[in-house]
XYZ file of C-alpha atoms in Angstrom:
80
model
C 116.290 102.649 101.092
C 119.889 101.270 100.984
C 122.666 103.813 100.365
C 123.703 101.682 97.523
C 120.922 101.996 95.270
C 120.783 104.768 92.749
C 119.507 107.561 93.768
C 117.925 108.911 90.472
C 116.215 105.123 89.788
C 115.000 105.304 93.094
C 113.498 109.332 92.639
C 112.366 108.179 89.775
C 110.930 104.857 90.237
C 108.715 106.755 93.560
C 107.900 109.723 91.298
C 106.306 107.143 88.826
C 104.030 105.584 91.490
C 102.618 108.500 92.613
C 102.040 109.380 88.586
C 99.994 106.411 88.469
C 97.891 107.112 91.257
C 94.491 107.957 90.227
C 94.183 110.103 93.545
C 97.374 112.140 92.913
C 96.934 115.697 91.188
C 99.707 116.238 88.734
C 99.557 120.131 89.655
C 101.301 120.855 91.737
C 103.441 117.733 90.895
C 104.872 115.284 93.347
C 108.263 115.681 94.478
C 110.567 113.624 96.431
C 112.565 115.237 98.792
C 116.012 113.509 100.508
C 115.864 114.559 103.938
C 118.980 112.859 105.257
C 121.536 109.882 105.030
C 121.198 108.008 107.922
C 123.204 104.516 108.649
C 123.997 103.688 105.042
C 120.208 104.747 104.174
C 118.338 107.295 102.234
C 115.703 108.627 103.992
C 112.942 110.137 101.612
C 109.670 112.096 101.916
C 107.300 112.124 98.907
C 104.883 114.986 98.686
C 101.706 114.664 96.867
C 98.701 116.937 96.282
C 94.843 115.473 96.190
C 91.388 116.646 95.661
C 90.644 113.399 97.241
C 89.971 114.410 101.110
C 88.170 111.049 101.573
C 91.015 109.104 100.665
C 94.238 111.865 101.495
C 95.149 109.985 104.932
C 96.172 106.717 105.899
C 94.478 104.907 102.534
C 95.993 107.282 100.123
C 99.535 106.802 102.137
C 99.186 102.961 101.974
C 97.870 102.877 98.218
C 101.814 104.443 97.884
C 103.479 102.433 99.874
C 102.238 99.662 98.141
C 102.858 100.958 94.795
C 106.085 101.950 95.582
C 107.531 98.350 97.127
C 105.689 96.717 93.667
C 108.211 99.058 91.506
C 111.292 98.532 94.258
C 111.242 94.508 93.918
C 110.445 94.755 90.288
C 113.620 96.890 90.141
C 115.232 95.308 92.844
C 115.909 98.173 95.186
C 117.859 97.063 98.251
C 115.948 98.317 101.215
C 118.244 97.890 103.805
């Protein structure tokens, strides 16, 4: 995401999606990590935990993704 946004919103906003996630274990909880500025951005990694093996790949990762732009335009978190 942009380098302008607020970073706590932003934590906060991702932390919230994966919360919501039916597929997400809330122990261990999920934590976002900032891994590195880069170009103006903020570069992110969310960790999650799931019982879910069915689902823990490429569908769980999407179902995020997805969840996580919703939140950004509702909020409207610059991207880039």
């Amino acid at each position: 995401v942009s380098g302008q946004n607020d970073f706590s919103q932003v934590k906060e906003l991702i932390l919230n999606a994966a919360n919501s996630n039916k597929n997400v274990l809330s122990d261990p909880q999920p934590e976002v990590l900032l891994e590195a500025f880069d170009s103006g951005k903020l570069k992110m990694t969310l960790r999650v935990a799931t019982e879910d093996m069915e689902n823990s790949g490429s569908h769980l990762r999407s179902a995020l993704n997805c969840q996580i732009y919703d939140k950004f335009k509702e909020s409207q978190i610059k991207l880039d």
